[in-house]
Coordinates of C-alpha atoms and ligand atoms in Angstrom, one line a residue:
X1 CA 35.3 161.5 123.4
X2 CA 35.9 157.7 122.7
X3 CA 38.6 156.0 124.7
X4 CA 39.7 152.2 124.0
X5 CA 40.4 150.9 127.2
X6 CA 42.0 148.1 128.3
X7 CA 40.6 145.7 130.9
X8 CA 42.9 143.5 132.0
X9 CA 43.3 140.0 131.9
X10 CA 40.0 139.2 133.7
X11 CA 39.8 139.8 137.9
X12 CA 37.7 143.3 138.0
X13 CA 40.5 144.8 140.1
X14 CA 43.3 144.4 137.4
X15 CA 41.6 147.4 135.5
X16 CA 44.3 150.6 135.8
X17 CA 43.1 153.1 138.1
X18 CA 42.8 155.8 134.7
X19 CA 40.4 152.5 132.7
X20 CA 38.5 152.4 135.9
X21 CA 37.8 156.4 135.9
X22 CA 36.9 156.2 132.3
X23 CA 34.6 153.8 132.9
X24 CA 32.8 155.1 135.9
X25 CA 32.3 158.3 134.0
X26 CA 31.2 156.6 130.5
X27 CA 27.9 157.5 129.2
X28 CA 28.7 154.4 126.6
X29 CA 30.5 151.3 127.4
X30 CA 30.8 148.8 124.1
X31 CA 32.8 145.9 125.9
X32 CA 34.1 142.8 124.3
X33 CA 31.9 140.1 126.1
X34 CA 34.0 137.2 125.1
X35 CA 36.3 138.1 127.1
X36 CA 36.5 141.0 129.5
X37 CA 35.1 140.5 133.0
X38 CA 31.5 141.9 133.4
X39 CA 31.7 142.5 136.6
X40 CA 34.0 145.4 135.8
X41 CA 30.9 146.9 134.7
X42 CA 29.8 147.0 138.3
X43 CA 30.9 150.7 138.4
X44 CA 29.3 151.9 135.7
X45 CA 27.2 155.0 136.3
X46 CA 23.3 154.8 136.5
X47 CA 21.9 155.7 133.3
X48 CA 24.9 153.8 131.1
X49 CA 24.4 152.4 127.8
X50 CA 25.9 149.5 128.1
X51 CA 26.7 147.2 124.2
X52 CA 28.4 143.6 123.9
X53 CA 30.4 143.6 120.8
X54 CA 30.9 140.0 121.0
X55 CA 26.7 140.2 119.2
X56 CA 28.0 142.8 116.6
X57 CA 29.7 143.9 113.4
X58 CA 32.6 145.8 113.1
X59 CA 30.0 148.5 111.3
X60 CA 27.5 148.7 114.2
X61 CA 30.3 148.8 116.5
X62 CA 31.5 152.0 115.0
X63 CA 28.1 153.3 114.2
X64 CA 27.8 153.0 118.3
X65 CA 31.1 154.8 118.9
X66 CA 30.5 157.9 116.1
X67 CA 27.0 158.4 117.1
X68 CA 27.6 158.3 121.2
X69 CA 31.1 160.7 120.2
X70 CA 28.5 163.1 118.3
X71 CA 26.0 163.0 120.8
X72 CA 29.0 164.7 123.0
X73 CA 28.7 161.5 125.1
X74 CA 32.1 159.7 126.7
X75 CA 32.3 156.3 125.2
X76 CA 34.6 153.5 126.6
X77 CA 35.6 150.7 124.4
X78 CA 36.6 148.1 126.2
X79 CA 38.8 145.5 125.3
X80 CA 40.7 142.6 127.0
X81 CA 43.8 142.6 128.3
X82 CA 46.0 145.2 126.5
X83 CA 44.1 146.6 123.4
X84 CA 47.8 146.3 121.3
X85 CA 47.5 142.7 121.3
X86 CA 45.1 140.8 119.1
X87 CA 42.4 143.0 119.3
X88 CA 41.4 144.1 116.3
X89 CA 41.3 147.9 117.5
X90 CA 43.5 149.4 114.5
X91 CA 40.3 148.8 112.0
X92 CA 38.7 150.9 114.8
X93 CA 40.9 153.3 114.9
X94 CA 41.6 154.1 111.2
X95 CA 37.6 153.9 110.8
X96 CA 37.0 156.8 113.3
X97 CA 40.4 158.5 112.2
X98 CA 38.4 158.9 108.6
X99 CA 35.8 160.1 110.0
X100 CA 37.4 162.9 111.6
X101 CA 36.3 161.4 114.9
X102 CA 39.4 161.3 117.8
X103 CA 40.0 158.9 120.4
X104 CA 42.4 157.6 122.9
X105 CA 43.9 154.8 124.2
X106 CA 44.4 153.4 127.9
X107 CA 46.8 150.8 128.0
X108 CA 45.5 147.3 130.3
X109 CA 47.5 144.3 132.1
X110 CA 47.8 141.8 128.9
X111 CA 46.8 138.1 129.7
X112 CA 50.5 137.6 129.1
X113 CA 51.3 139.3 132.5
X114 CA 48.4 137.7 134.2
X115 CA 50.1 134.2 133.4
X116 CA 53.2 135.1 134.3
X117 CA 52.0 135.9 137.9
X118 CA 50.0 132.8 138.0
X119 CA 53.4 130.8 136.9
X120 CA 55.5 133.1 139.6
X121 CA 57.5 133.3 136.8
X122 CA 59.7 135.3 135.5
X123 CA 60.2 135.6 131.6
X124 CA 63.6 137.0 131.2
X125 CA 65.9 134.6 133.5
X126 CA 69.9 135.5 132.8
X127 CA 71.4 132.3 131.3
X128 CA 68.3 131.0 130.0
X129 CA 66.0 133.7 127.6
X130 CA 66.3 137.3 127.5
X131 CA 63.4 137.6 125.0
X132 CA 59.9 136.8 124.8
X133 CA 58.0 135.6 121.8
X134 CA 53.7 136.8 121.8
X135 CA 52.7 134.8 118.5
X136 CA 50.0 132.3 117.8
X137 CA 49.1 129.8 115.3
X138 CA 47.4 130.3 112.0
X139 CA 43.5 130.2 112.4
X140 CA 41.3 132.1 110.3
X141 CA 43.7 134.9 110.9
X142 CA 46.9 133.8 108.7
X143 CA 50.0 134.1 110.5
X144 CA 52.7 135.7 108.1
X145 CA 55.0 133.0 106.6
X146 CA 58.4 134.5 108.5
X147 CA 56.9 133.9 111.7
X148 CA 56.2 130.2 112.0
X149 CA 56.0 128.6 115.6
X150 CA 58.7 126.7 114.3
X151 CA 61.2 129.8 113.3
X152 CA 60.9 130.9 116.8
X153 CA 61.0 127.7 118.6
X154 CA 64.4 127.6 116.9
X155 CA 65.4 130.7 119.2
X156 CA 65.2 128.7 122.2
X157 CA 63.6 131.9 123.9
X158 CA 60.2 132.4 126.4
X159 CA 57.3 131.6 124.0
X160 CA 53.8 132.8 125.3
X161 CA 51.7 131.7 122.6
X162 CA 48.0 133.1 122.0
X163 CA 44.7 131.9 120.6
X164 CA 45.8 128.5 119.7
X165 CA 44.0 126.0 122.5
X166 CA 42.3 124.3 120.0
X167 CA 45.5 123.3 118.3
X168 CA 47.4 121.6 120.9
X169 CA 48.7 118.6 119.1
X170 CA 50.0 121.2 115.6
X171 CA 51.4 123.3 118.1
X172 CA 53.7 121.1 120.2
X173 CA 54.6 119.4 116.8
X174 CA 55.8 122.4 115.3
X175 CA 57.7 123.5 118.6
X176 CA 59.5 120.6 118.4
X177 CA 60.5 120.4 114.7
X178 CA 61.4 123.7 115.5
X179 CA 63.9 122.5 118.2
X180 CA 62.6 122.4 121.5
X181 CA 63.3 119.0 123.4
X182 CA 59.7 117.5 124.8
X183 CA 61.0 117.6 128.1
X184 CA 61.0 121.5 127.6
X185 CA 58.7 122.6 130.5
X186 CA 55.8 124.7 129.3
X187 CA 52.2 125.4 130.9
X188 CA 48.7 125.6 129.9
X189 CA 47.4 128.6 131.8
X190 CA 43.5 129.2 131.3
X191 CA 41.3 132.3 132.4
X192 CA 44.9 133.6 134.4
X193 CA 43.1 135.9 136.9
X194 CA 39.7 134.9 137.1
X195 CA 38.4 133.1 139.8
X196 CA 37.9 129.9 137.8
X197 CA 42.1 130.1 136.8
X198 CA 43.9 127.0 136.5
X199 CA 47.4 126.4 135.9
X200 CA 48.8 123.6 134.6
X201 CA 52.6 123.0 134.3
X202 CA 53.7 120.0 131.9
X203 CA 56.2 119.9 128.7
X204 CA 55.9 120.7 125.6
X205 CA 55.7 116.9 124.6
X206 CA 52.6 116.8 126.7
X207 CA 50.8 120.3 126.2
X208 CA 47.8 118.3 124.0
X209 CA 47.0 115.8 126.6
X210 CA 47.1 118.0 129.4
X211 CA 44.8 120.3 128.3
X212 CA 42.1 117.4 126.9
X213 CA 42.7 116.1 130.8
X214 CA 41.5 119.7 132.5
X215 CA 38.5 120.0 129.5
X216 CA 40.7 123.6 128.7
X217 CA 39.4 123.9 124.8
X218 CA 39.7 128.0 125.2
X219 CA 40.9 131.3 127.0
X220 CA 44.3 130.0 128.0
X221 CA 47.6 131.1 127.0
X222 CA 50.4 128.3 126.2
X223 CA 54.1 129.2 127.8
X224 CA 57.1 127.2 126.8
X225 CA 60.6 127.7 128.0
X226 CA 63.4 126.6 130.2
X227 CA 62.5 130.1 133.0
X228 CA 59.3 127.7 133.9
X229 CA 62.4 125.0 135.3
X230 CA 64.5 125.9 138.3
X231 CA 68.1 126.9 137.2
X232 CA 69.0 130.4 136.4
X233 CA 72.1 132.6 137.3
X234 CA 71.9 135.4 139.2
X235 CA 70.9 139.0 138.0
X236 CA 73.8 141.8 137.5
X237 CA 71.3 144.2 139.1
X238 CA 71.6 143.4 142.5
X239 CA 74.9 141.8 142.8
X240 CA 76.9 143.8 144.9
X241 CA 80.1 144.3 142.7
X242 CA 77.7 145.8 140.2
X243 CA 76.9 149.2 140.0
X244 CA 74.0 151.2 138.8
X245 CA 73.3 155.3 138.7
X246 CA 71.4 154.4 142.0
X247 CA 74.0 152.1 143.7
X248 CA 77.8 152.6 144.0
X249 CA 79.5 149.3 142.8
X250 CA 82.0 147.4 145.7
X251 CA 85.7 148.1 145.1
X252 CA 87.2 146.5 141.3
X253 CA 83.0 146.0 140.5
X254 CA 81.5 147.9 137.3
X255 CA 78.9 150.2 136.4
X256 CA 76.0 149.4 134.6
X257 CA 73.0 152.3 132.7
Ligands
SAH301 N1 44.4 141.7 124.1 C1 44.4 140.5 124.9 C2 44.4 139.3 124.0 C3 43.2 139.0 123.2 S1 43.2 137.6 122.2 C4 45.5 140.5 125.9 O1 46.3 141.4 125.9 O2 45.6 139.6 126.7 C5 42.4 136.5 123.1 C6 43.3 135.4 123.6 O3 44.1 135.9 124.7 C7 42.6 134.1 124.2 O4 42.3 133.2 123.2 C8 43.7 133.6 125.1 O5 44.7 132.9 124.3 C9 44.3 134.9 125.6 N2 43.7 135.3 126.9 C10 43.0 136.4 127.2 N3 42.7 136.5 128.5 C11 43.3 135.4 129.1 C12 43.4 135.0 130.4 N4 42.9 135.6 131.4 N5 44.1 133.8 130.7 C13 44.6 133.1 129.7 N6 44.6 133.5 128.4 C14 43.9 134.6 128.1

């Protein structure tokens, strides 16, 4: 059986408790070195093959994966954060699905959700953005023309932008012509999680500078939006004239799903 698993964004804890069994029982582990945490190999049992993908092709990844899965061994593949996210595991998946060759999926903490506990921020403030945008900029991977930084900047919403460090100065540019004020706060938050994390709060006018100031070329996230300021109102959820199928609203108050 091959399972992809997610790891988490980086502190060896952060694993769920069902990626954690499945790696403790692997006979396999392929794990993607850039990124993932190797301590989380720590409980890996004696006798585990143990491949870093980061040194492979796609084609002796999979060779990995089909002959461990024919051997009857449990393979993990291990990927960072949440495998839905930018991590190339539907080539993976198709490849083993033509095979005949099946396989799971264990879903992990996305880096997205590791920064926003770093920030103590909420996303999804009432009266300021109910939606979050994942996208990154354009690198070797295109980004599709209907999804510019600049389209969604226009939106106003949470932006938590990948892969994109080493484009600082593009980026804030396009958030801007896109419509974000430079005083928009925004953060530079690099290895969220890990030991060596470090959070930097600035705005979007200054994302470039602040980086080149902490020597943060890689492995952070960018997050722009008005939730990283102060002013918010109030949730429906726990005011008390609100009701919910849990919670009896006061006298003249609604009801909510
Ligand atoms: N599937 C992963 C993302 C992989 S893409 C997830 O769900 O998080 C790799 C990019 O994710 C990095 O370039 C960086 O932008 C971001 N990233 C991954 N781990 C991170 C972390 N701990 N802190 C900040 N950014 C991280």
């Amino acid at each position: 059986m091959i399972v992809f698993v997610g790891a988490g964004p980086g502190a060896s804890d952060l694993i769920t408790v069902r990626g954690q069994k499945f790696l403790k029982e692997a006979d396999i582990i392929v794990y993607a070195g850039s990124l993932v945490n190797p301590a989380l190999l720590d409980v890996k049992k004696e006798g585990c093959e143990v491949y870093n993908s980061a040194r492979m092709t796609l084609g002796e990844v999979l060779e990995v994966l089909v002959d461990g899965a024919a051997a009857g061994k449990k393979v993990v593949r291990l990927h960072t954060g949440d495998p839905c996210l930018y991590g190339a595991v539907k080539e993976q998946m198709d490849a083993l699905a033509e095979k005949g060759v099946p396989y799971e999926v264990c879903p992990g903490v996305s880096s997205f959700c590791g920064a926003a506990a770093a920030l103590e921020a909420e996303y999804t403030l009432p009266g300021v953005s109910q939606s979050v945008v994942i996208t990154r900029m354009a690198g070797r991977t295109p980004v599709p023309e209907g999804e510019s930084i600049r389209s969604f900047a226009a939106h106003g919403a949470t932006m938590v932008i990948f892969l994109s460090t080493g484009m600082l100065p593009a980026l804030q540019e396009e958030l801007m012509a896109g419509g974000y004020d430079g005083d928009t706060p925004a953060a530079v938050v690099y290895k969220a999680t890990w030991p060596e994390e470090n959070v930097c709060r600035c705005t979007v006018e200054t994302l470039a500078e602040t980086a080149e100031e902490e020597g943060i070329i890689k492995t952070a996230l960018i997050v722009v939006g008005r939730v990283l300021d102060g002013s918010y109102e109030h949730s429906k959820l726990y005011d008390p004239a609100f009701g919910t199928e849990f919670r009896k609203a006061a006298a003249g108050g609604q009801e909510h799903e």
